[in-house]
mmCIF file of C-alpha atoms in Angstrom:
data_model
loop_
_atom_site.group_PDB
_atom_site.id
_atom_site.type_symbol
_atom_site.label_atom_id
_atom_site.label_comp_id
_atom_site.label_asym_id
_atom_site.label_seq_id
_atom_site.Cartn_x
_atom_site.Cartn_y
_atom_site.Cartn_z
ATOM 1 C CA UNK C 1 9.614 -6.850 22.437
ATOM 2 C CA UNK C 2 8.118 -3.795 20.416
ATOM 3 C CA UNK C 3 4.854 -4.819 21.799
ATOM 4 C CA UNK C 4 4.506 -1.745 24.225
ATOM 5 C CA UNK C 5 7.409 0.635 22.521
ATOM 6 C CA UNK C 6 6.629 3.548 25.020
ATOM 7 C CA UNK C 7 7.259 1.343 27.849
ATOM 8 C CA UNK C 8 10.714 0.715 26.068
ATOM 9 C CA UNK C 9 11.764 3.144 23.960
ATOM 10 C CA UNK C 10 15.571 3.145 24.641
ATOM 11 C CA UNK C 11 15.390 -0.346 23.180
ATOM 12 C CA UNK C 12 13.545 0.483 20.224
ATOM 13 C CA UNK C 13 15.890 3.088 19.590
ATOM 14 C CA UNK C 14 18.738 0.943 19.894
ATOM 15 C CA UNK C 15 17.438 -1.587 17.322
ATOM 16 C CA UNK C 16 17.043 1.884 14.821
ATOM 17 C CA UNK C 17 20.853 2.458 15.125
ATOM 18 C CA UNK C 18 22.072 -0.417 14.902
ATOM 19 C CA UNK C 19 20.450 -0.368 10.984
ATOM 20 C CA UNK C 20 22.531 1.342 8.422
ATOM 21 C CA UNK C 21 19.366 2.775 7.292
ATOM 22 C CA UNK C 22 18.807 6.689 8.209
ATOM 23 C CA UNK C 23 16.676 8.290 6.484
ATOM 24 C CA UNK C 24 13.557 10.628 6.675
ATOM 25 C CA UNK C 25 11.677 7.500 7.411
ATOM 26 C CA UNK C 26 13.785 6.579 10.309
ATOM 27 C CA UNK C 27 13.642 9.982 11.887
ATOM 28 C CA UNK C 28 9.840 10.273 11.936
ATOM 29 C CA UNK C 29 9.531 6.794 13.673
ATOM 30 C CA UNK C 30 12.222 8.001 16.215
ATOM 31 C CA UNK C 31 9.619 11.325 16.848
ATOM 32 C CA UNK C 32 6.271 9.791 16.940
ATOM 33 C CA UNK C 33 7.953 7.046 19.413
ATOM 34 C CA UNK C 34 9.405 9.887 21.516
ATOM 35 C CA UNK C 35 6.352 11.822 21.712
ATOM 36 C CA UNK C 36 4.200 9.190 23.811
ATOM 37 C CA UNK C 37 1.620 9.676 20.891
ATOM 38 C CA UNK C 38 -1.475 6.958 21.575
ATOM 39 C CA UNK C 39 -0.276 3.433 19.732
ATOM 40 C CA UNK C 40 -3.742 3.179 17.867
ATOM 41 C CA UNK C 41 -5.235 2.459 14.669
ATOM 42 C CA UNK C 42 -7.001 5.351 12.652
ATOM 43 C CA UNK C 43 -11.004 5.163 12.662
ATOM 44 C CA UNK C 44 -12.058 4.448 9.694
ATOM 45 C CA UNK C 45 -13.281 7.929 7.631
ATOM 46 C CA UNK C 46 -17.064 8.692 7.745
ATOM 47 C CA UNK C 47 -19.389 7.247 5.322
ATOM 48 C CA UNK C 48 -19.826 10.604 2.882
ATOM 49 C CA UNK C 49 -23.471 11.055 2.078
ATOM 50 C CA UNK C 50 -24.075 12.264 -1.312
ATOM 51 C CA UNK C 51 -24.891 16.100 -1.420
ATOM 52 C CA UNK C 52 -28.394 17.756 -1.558
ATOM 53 C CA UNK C 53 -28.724 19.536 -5.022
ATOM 54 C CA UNK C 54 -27.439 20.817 -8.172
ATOM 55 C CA UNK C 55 -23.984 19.560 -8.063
ATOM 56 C CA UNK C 56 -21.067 22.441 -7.840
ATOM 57 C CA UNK C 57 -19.508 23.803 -10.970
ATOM 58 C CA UNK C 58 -16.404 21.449 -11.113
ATOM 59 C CA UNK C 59 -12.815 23.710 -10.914
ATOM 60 C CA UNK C 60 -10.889 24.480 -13.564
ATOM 61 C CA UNK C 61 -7.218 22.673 -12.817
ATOM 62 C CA UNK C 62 -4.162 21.379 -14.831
ATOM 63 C CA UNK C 63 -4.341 17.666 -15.198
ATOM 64 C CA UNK C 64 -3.045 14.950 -12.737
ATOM 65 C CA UNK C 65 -2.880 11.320 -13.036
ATOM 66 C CA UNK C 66 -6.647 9.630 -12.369
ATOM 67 C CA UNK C 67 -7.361 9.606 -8.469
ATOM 68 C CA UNK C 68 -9.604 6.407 -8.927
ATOM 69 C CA UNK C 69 -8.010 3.356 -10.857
ATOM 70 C CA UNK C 70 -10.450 1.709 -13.629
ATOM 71 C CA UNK C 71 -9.834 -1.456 -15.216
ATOM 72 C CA UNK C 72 -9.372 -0.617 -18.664
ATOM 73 C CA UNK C 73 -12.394 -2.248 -21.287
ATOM 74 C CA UNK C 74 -11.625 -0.800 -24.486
ATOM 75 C CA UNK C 75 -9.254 1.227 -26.892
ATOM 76 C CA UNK C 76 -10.577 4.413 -25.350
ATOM 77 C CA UNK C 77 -9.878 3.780 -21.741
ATOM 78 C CA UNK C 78 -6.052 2.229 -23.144
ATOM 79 C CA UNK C 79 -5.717 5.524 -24.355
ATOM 80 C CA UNK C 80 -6.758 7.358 -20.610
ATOM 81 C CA UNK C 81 -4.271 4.722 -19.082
ATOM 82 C CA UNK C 82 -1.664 5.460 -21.185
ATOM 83 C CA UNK C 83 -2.080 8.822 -20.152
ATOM 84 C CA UNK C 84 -2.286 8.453 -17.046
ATOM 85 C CA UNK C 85 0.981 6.668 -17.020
ATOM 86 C CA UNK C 86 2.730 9.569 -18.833
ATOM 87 C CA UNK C 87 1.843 12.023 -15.913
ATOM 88 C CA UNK C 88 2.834 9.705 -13.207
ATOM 89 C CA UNK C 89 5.115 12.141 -11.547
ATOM 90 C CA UNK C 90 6.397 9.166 -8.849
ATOM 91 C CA UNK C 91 9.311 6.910 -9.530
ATOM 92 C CA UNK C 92 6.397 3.868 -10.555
ATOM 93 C CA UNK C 93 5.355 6.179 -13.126
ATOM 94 C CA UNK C 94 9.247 6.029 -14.595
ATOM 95 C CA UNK C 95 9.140 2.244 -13.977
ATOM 96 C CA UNK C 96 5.840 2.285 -15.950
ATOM 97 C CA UNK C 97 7.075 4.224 -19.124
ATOM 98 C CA UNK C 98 10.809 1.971 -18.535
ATOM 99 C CA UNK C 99 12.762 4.920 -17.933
ATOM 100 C CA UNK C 100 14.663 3.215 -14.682
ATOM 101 C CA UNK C 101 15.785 -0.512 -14.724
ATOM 102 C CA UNK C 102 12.780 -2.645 -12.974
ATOM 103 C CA UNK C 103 13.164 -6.500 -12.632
ATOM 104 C CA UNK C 104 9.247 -7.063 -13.317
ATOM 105 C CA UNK C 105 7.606 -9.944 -11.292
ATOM 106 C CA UNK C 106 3.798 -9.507 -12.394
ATOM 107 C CA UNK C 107 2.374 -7.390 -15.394
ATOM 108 C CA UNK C 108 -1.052 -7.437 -16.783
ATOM 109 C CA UNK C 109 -3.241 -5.013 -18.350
ATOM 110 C CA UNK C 110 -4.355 -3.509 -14.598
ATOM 111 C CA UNK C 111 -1.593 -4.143 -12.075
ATOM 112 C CA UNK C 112 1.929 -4.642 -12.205
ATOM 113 C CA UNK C 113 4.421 -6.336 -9.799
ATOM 114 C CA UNK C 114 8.142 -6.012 -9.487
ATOM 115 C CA UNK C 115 11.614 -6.363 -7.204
ATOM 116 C CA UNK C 116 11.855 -3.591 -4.839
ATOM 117 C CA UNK C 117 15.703 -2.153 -4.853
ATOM 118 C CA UNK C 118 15.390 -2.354 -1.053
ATOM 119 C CA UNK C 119 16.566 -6.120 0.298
ATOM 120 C CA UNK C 120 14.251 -6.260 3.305
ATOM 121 C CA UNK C 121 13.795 -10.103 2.470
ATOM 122 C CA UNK C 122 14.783 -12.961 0.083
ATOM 123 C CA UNK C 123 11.347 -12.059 -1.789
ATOM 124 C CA UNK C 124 10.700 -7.695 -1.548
ATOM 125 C CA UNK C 125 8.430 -7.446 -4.076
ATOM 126 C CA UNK C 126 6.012 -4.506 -4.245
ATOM 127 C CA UNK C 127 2.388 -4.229 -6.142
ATOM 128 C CA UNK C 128 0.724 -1.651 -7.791
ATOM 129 C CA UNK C 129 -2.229 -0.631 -9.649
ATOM 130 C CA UNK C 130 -0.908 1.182 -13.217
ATOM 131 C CA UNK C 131 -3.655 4.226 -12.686
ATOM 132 C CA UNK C 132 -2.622 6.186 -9.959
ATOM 133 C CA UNK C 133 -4.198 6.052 -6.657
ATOM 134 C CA UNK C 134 -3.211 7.503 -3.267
ATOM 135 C CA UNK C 135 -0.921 5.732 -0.952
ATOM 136 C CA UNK C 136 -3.513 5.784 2.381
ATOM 137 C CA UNK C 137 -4.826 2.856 2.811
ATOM 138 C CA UNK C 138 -7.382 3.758 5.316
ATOM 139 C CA UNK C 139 -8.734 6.408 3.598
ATOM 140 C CA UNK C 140 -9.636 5.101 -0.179
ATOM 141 C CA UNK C 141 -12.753 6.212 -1.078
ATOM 142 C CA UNK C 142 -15.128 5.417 -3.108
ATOM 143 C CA UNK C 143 -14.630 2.052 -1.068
ATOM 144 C CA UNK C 144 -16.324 -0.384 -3.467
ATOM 145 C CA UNK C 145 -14.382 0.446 -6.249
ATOM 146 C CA UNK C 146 -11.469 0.250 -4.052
ATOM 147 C CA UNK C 147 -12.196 -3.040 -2.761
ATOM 148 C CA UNK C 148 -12.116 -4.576 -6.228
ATOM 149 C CA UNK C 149 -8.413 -2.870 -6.572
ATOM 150 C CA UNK C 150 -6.798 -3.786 -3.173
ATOM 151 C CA UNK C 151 -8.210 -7.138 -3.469
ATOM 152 C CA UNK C 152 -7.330 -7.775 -7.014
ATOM 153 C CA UNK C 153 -3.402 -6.677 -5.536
ATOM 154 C CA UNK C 154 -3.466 -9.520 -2.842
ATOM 155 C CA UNK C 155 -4.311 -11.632 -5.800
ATOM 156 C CA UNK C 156 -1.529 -10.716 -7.497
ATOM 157 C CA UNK C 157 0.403 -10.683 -4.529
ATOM 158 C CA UNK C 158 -0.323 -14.446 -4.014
ATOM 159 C CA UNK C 159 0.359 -14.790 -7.460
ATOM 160 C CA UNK C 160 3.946 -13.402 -7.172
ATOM 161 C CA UNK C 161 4.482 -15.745 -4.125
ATOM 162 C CA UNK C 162 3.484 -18.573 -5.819
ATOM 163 C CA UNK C 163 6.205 -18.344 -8.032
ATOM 164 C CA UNK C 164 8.678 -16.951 -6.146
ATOM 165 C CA UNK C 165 8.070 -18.632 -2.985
ATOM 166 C CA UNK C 166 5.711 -21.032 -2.650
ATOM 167 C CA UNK C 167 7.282 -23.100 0.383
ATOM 168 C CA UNK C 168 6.555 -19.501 1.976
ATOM 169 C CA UNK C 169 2.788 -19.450 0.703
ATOM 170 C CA UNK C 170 2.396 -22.417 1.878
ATOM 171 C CA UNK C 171 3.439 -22.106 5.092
ATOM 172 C CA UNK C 172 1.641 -18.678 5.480
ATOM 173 C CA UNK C 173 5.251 -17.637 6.074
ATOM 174 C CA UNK C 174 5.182 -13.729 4.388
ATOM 175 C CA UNK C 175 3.665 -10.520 5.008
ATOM 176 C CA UNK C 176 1.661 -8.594 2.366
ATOM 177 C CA UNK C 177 1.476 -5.042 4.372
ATOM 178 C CA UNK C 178 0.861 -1.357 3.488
ATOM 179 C CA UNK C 179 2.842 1.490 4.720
ATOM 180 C CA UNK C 180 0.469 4.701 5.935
ATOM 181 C CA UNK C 181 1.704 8.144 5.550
ATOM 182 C CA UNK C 182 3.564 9.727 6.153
ATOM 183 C CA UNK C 183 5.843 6.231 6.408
ATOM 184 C CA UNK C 184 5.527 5.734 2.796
ATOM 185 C CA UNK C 185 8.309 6.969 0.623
ATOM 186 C CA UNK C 186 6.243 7.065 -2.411
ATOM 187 C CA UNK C 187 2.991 8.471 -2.882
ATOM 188 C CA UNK C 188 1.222 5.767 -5.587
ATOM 189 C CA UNK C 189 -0.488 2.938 -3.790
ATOM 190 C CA UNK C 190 1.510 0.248 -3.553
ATOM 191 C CA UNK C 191 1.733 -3.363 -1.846
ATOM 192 C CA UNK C 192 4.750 -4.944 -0.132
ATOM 193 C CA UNK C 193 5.276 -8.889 -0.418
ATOM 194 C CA UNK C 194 7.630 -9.878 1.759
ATOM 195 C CA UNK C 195 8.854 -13.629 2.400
ATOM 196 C CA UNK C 196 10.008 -15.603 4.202
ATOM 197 C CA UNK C 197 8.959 -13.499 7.435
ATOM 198 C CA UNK C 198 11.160 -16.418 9.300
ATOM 199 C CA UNK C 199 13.921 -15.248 8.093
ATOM 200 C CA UNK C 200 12.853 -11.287 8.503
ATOM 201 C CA UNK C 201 15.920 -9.481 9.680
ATOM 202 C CA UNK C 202 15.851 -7.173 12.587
ATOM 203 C CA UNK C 203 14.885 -3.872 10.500
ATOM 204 C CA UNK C 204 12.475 -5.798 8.224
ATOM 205 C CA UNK C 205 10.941 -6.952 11.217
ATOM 206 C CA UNK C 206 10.853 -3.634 12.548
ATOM 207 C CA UNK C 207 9.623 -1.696 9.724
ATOM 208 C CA UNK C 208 6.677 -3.934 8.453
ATOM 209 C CA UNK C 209 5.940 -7.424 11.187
ATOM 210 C CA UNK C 210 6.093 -5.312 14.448
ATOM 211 C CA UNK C 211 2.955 -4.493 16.283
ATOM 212 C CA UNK C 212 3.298 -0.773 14.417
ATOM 213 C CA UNK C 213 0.929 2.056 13.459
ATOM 214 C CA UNK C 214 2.605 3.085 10.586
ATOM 215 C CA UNK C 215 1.812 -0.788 8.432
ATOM 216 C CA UNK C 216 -0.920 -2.337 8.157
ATOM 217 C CA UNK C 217 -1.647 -6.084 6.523
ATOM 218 C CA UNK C 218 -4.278 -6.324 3.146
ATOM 219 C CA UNK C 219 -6.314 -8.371 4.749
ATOM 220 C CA UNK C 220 -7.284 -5.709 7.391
ATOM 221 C CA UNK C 221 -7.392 -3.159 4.742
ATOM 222 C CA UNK C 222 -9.874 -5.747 2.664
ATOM 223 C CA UNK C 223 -12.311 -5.996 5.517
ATOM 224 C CA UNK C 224 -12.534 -2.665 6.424
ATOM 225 C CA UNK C 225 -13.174 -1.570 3.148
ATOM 226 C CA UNK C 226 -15.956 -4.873 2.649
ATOM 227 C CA UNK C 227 -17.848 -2.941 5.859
ATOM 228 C CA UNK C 228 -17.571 0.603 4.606
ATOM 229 C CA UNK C 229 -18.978 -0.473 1.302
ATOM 230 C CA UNK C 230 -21.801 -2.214 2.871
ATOM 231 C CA UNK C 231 -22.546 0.845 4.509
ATOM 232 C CA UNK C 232 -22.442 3.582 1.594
ATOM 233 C CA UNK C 233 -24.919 0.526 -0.281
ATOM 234 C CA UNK C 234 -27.391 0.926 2.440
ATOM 235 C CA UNK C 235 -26.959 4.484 2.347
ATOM 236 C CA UNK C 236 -27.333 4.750 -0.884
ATOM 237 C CA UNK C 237 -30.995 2.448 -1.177
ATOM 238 C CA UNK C 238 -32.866 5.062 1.776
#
């Protein structure tokens, strides 16, 4: 059981080695389950008030891809997307523009949905939102506009199982989760769909279904997000 991995960690490291998988990822589980860190879940991040006064010169800085998604409405925020896209320095952005091969599973004019190369499970899929946004999903900020994102990605997440596996979705037999850093490989926000979890094997089970602090599922992500919006409202009516 991975239930209490401190109290166990010669087994936990015995299921890592048995995985032809070593990576960076692999190595930083083996050291934060070595360490005898606290198995916790990160607080969520204090409410920000808004400041007092004239508002700070803004910096001068090169460019990066948008920080906040937006659902695009019109010709001129097509144009800011495609832009966005262009800078994209992670491998989505290349998937975006088609400059790698992507088997696409979902694509609309916000999101997009595709086969991840990695075979954790009949159905890997992963989900993303085409502006870029951080991969932390305990610390997205501002949370209401963040709320419409991850939840519009569990939609499309359900969407993709649907059609891909809907004996799975109907069963409630998949995982939708979200890596924290540093566990994530890449950087832009992105979803894992993952089903069946029956049939999960041992490092898929590991690396996403275990009682972990490096994944968390949408739905948690969804309600935290619901109560930290709620707050900044209030805050924002005194």
């Amino acid at each position: 059981s991975l239930k209490e991995p401190h109290s166990d960690l010669a087994t936990t490291s015995a299921m890592l080695l048995v995985v032809p998988r070593r990576s960076v990822t692999t190595t930083m589980v083996l050291r934060f389950l070595s360490s005898g860190a606290p198995w916790t879940t990160p607080p969520d991040p204090p409410i920000l008030q808004p400041p007092v006064g004239p508002p700070a010169a803004a910096a001068t800085t090169t460019p990066g891809p948008s920080r906040l998604p937006t659902p695009p409405c019109d010709d001129d925020d097509d144009d800011d997307l495609r832009a966005d896209i262009a800078r994209n320095p992670t491998v989505f952005g290349k998937l975006l523009r088609r400059e790698a091969p992507v088997r696409v599973l979902y694509d609309d004019a916000e999101f997009f949905a595709f086969r991840n190369i990695r075979d954790y499970a009949a159905l890997a899929g992963l989900v993303i939102p085409k502006r870029f946004a951080p991969q932390d999903p305990d610390g997205l900020e501002p949370a209401e506009a963040y709320l419409y994102i991850v939840s519009r990605m569990r939609d499309v997440a359900l969407d993709v199982l649907r059609a891909e596996q809907p004996e799975a979705l109907a069963a409630r037999d998949y995982k939708l989760r979200f890596h924290r850093p540093p566990f994530a490989s890449v950087t832009h926000l992105h979803l894992h769909v993952l089903a069946p979890a029956s049939a999960f094997p041992p490092w898929t089970t590991f690396v996403f279904a275990a009682p972990t602090p490096w994944a968390v599922d949408v739905d948690t992500v969804i309600r935290r997000l619901e109560r930290r919006a709620a707050a900044q409202k209030r805050n924002n009516t005194r």
